[in-house]
GROMACS .gro file of N, CA and C in nm:
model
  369
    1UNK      N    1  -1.162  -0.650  -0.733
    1UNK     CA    2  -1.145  -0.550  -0.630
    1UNK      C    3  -1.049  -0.601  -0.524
    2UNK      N    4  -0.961  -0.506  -0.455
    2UNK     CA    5  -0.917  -0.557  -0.353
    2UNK      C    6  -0.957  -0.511  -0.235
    3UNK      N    7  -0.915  -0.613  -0.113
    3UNK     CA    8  -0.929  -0.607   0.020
    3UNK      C    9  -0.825  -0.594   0.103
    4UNK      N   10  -0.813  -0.493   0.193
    4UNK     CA   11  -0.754  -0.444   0.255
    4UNK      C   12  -0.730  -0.499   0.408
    5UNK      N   13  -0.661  -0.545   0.498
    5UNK     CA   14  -0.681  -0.569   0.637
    5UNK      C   15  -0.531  -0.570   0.707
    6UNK      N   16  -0.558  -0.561   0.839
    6UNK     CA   17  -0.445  -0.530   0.884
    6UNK      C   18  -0.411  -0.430   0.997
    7UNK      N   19  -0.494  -0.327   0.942
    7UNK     CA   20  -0.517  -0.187   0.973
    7UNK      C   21  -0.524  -0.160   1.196
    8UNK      N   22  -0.505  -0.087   1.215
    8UNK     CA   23  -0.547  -0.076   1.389
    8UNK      C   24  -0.464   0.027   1.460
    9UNK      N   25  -0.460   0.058   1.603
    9UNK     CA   26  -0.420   0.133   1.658
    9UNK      C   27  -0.290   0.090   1.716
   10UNK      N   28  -0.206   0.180   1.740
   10UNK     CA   29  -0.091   0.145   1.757
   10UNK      C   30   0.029   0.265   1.891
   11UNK      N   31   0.094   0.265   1.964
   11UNK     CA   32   0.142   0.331   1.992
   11UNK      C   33   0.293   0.364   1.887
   12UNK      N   34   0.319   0.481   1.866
   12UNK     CA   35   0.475   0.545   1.827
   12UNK      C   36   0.563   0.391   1.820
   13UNK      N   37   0.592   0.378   1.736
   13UNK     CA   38   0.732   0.298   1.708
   13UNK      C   39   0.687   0.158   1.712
   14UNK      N   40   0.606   0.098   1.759
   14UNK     CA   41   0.515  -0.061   1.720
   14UNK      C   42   0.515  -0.053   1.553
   15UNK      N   43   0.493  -0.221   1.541
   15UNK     CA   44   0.486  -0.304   1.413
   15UNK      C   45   0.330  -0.297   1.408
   16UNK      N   46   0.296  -0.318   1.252
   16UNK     CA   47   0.175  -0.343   1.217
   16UNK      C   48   0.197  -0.412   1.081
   17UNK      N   49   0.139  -0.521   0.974
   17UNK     CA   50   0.150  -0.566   0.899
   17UNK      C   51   0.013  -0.543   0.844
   18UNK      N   52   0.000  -0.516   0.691
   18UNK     CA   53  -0.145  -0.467   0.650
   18UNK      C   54  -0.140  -0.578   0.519
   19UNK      N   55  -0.218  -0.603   0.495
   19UNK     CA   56  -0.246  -0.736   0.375
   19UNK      C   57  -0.310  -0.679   0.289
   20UNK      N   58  -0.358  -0.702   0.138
   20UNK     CA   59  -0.389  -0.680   0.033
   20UNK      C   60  -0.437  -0.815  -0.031
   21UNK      N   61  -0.576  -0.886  -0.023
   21UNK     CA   62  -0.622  -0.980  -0.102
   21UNK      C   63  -0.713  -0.899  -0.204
   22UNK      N   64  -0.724  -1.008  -0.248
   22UNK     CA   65  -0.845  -0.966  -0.413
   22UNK      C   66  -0.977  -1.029  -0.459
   23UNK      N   67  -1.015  -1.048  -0.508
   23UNK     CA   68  -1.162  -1.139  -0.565
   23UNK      C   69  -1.210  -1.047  -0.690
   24UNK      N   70  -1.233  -1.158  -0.742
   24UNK     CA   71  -1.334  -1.130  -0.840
   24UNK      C   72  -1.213  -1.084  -1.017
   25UNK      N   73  -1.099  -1.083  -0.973
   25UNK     CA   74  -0.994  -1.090  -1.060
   25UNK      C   75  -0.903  -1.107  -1.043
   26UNK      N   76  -0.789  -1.093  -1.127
   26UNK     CA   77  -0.664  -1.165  -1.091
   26UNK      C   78  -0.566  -1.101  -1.145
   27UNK      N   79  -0.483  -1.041  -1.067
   27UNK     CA   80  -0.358  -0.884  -1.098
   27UNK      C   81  -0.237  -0.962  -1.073
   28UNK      N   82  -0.234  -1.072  -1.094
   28UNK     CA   83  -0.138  -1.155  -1.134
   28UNK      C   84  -0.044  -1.073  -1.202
   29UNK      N   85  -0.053  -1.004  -1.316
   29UNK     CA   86  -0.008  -0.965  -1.422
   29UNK      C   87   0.070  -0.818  -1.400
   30UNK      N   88   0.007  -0.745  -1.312
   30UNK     CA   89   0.027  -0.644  -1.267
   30UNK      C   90   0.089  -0.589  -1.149
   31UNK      N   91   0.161  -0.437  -1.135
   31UNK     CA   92   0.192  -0.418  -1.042
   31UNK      C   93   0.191  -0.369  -0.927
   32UNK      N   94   0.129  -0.371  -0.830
   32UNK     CA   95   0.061  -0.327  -0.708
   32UNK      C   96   0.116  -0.251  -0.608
   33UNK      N   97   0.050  -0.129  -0.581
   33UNK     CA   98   0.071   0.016  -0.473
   33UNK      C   99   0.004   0.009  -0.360
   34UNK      N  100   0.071   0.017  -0.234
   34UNK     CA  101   0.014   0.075  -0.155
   34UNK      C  102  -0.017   0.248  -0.149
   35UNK      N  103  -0.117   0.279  -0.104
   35UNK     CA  104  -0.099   0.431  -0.051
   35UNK      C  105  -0.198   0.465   0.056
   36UNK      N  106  -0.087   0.592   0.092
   36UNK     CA  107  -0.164   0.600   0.187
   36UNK      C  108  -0.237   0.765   0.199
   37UNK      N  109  -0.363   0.758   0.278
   37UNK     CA  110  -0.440   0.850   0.279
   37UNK      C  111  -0.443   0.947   0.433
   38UNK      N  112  -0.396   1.038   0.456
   38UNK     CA  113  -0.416   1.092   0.596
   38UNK      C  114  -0.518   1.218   0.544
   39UNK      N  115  -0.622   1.244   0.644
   39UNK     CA  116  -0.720   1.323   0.674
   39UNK      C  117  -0.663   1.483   0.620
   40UNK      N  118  -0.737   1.575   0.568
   40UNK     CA  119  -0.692   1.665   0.456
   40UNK      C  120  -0.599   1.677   0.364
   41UNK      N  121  -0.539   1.530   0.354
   41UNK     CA  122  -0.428   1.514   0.200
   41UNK      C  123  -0.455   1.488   0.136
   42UNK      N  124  -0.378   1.433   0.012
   42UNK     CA  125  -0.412   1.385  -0.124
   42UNK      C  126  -0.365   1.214  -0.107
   43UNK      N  127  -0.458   1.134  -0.147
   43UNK     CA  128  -0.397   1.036  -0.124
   43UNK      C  129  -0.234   0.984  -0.176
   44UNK      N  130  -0.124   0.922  -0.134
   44UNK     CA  131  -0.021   0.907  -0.179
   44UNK      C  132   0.062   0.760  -0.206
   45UNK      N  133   0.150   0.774  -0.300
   45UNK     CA  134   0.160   0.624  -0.259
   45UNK      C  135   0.292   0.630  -0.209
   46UNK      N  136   0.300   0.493  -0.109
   46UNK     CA  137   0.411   0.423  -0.025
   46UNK      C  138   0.495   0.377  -0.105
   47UNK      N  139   0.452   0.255  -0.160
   47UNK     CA  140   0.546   0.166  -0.257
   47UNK      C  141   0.498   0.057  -0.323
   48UNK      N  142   0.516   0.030  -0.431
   48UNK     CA  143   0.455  -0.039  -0.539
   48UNK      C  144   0.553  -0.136  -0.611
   49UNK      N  145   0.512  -0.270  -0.635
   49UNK     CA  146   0.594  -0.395  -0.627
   49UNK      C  147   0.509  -0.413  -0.791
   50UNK      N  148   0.641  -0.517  -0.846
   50UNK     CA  149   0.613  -0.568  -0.963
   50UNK      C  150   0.561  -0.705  -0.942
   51UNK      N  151   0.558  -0.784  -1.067
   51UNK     CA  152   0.540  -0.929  -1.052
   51UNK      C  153   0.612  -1.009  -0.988
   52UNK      N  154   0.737  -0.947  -1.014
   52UNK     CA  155   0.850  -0.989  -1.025
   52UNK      C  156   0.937  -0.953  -0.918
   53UNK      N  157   0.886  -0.867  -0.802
   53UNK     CA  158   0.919  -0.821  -0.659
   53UNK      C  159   1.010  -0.731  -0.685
   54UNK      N  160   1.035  -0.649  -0.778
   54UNK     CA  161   1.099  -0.535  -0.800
   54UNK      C  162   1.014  -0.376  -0.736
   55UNK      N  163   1.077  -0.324  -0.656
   55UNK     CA  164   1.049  -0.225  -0.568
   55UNK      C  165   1.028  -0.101  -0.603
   56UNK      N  166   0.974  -0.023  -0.569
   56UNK     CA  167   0.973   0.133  -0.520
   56UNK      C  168   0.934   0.175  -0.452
   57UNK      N  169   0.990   0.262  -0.336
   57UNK     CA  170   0.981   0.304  -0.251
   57UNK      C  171   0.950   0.504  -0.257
   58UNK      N  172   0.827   0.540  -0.225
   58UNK     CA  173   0.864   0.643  -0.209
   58UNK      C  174   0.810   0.733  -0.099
   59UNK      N  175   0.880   0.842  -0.082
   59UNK     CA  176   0.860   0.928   0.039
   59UNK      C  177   0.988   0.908   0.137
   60UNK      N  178   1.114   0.970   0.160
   60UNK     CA  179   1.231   0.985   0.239
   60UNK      C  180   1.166   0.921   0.385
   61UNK      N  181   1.053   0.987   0.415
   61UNK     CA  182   1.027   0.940   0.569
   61UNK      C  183   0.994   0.782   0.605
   62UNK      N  184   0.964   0.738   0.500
   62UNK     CA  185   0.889   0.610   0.480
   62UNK      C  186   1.033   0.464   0.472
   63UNK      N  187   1.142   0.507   0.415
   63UNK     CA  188   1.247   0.439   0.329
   63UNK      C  189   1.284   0.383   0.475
   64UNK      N  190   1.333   0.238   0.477
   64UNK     CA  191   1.376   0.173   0.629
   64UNK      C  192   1.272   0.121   0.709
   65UNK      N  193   1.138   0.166   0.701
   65UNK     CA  194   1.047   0.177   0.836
   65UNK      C  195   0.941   0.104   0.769
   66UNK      N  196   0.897   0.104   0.611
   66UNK     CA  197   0.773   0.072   0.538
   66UNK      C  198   0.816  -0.022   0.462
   67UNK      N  199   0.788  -0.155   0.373
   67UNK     CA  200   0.827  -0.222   0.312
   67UNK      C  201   0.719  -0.327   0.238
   68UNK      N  202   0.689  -0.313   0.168
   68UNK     CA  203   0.609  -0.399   0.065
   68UNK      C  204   0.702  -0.503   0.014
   69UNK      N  205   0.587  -0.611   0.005
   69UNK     CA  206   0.619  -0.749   0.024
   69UNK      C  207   0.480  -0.813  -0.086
   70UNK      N  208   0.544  -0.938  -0.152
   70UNK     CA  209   0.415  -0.999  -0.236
   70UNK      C  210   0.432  -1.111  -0.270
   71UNK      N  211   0.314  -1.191  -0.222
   71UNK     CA  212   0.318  -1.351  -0.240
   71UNK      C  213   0.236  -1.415  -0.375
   72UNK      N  214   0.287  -1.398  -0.492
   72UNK     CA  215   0.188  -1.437  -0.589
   72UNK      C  216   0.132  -1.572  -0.550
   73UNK      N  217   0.216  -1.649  -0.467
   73UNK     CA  218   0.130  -1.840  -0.477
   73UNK      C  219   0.033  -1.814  -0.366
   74UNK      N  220   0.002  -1.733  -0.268
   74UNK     CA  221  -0.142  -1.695  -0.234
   74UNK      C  222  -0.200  -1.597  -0.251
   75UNK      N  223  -0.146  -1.490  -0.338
   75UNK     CA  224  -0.245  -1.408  -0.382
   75UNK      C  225  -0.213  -1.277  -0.252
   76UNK      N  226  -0.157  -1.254  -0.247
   76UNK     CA  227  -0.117  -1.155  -0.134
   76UNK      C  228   0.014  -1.064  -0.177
   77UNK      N  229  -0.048  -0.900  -0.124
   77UNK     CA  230   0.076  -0.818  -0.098
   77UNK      C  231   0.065  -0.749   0.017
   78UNK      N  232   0.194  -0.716   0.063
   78UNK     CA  233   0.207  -0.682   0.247
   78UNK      C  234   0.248  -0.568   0.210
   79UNK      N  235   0.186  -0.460   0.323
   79UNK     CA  236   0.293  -0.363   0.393
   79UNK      C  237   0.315  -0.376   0.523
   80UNK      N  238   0.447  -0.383   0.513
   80UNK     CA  239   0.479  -0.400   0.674
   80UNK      C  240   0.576  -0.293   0.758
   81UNK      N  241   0.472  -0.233   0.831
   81UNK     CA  242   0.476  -0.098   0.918
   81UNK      C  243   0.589  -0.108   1.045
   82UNK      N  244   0.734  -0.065   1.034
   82UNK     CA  245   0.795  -0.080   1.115
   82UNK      C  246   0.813   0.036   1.216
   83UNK      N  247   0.870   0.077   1.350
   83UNK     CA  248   0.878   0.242   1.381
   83UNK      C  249   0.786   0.322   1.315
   84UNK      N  250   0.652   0.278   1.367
   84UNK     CA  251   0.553   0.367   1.285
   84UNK      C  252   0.579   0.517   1.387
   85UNK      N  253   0.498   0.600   1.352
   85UNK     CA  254   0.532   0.762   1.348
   85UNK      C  255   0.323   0.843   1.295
   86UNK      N  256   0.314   0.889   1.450
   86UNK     CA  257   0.193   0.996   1.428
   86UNK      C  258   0.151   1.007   1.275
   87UNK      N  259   0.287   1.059   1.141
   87UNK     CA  260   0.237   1.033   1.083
   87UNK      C  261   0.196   0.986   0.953
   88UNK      N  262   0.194   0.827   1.035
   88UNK     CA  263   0.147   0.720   0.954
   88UNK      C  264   0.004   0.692   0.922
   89UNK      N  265  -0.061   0.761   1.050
   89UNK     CA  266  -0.184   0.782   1.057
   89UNK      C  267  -0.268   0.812   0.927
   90UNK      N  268  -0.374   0.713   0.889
   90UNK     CA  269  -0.456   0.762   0.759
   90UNK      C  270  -0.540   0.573   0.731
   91UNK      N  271  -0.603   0.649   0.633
   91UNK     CA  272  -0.628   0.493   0.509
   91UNK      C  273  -0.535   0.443   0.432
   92UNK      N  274  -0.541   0.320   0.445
   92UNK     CA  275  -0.441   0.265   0.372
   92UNK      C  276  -0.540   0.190   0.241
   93UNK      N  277  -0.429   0.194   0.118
   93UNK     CA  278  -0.539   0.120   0.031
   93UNK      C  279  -0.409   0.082  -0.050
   94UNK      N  280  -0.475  -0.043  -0.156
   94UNK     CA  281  -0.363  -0.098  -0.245
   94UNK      C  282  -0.495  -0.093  -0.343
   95UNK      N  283  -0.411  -0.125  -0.476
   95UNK     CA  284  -0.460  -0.064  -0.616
   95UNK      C  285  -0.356  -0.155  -0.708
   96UNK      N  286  -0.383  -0.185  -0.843
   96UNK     CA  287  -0.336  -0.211  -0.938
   96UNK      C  288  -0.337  -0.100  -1.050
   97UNK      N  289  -0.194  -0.140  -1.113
   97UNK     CA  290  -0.127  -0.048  -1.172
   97UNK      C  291  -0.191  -0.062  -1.308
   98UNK      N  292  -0.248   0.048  -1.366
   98UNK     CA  293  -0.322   0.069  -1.525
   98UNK      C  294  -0.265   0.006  -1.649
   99UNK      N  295  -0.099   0.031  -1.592
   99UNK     CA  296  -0.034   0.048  -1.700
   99UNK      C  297   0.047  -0.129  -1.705
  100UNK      N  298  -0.026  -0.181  -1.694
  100UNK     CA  299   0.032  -0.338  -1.575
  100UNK      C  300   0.122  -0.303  -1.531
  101UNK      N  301   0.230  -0.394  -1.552
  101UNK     CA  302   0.368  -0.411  -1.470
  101UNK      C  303   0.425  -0.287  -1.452
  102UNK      N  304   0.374  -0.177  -1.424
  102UNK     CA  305   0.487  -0.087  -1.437
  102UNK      C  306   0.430   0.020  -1.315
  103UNK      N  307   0.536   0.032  -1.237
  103UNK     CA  308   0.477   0.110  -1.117
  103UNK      C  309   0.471   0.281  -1.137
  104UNK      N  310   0.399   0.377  -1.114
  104UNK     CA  311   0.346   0.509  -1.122
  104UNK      C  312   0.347   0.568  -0.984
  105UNK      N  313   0.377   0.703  -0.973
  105UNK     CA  314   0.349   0.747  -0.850
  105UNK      C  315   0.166   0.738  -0.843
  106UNK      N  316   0.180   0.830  -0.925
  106UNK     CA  317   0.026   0.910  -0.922
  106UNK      C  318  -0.059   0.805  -0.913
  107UNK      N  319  -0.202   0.859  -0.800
  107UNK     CA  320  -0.273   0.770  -0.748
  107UNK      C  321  -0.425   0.740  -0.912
  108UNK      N  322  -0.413   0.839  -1.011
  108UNK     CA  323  -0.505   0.799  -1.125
  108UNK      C  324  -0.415   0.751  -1.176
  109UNK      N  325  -0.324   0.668  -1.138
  109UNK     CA  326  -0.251   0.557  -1.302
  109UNK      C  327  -0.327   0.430  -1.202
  110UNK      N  328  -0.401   0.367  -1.096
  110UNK     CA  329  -0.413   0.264  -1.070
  110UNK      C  330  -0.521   0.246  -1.052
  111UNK      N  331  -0.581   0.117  -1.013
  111UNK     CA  332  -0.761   0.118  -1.050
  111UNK      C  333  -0.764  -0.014  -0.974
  112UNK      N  334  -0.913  -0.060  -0.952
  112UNK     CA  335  -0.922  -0.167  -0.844
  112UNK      C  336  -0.892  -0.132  -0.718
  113UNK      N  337  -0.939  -0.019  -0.647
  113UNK     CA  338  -0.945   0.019  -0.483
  113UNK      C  339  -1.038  -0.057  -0.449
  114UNK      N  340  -0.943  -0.098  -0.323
  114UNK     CA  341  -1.040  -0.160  -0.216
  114UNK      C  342  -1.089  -0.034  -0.116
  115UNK      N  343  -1.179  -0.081  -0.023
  115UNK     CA  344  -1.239  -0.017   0.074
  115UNK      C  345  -1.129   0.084   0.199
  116UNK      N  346  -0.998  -0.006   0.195
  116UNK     CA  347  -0.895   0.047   0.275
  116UNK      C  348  -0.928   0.000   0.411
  117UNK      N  349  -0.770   0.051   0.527
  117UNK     CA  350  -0.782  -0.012   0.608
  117UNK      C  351  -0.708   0.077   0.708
  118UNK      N  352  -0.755   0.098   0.794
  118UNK     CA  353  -0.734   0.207   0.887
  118UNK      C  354  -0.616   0.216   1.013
  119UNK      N  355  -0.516   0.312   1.017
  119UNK     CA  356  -0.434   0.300   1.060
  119UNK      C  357  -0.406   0.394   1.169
  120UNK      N  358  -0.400   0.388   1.285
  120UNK     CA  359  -0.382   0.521   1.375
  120UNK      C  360  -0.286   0.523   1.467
  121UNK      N  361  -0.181   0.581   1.472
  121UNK     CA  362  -0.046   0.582   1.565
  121UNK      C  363  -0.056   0.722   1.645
  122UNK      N  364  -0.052   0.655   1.776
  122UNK     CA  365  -0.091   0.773   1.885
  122UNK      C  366   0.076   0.803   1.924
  123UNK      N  367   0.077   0.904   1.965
  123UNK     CA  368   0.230   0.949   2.022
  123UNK      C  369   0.265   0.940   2.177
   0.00000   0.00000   0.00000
C-alpha cells in the first residue's frame, strides 16, 4: 500500500511538495500516478512516472506548475506543487500502474491506493 504526505493549506501561488512512500511491497517494477481528487469529481490523474523517470503529464492547467519526481534508492515519488491555483484543491493519492511499467490515464488501470493527502489552496 502506499502512503501519502505532504498534503496542507496553502495560499494561491505557494509551493507544496507531497511524497508517496510504500510498505508492505515493492513497485520497484512499476509505474506510478499521482491523482488528484476534488470534491464532486471523478478522481484524475496528474502525472505518472516510469522506472526509468520517463514522464506524463496530464491536464493543460497542470503542465509547468505540477511535476512528478522519483527516487527509487529511497523508495519515494514526489509531486511537487508549484503556483498552486483554488483549483488544486482535493485528495491527492498515488497508485501503481496494473499494467507495470506503463503509464494509463484512467484511474481503474492502477491499484495500491493509499489513504491520500489533503490539499487546500485558498484564493
Amino acid at each position: 500500500q502506499f502512503v501519502e504526505s505532504g498534503g496542507g493549506s496553502v495560499q494561491t501561488g505557494e509551493s507544496l511538495k507531497l511524497s508517496c512512500g510504500w510498505s508492505g511491497f515493492s513497485p520497484a517494477g512499476y509505474a506510478i500516478a499521482w491523482f488528484h481528487h476534488a470534491a464532486g469529481k471523478e478522481r484524475e490523474a496528474v502525472a505518472c512516472i516510469t522506472t526509468t523517470g520517463g514522464v506524463i503529464q496530464y491536464g493543460d492547467s497542470r503542465k509547468g506548475r505540477l511535476t512528478i519526481s522519483r527516487d527509487n534508492a529511497v523508495g519515494r515519488v514526489f509531486l511537487q506543487m508549484n503556483s498552486t491555483k483554488p483549483e488544486d484543491t482535493g485528495v491527492y493519492y498515488c497508485a501503481a500502474s496494473k499494467q507495470r511499467n506503463t503509464c494509463r490515464r484512467g484511474a481503474e488501470n492502477y491499484s495500491y491506493w493509499g489513504q491520500g493527502t489533503r490539499v487546500t489552496v485558498s484564493s
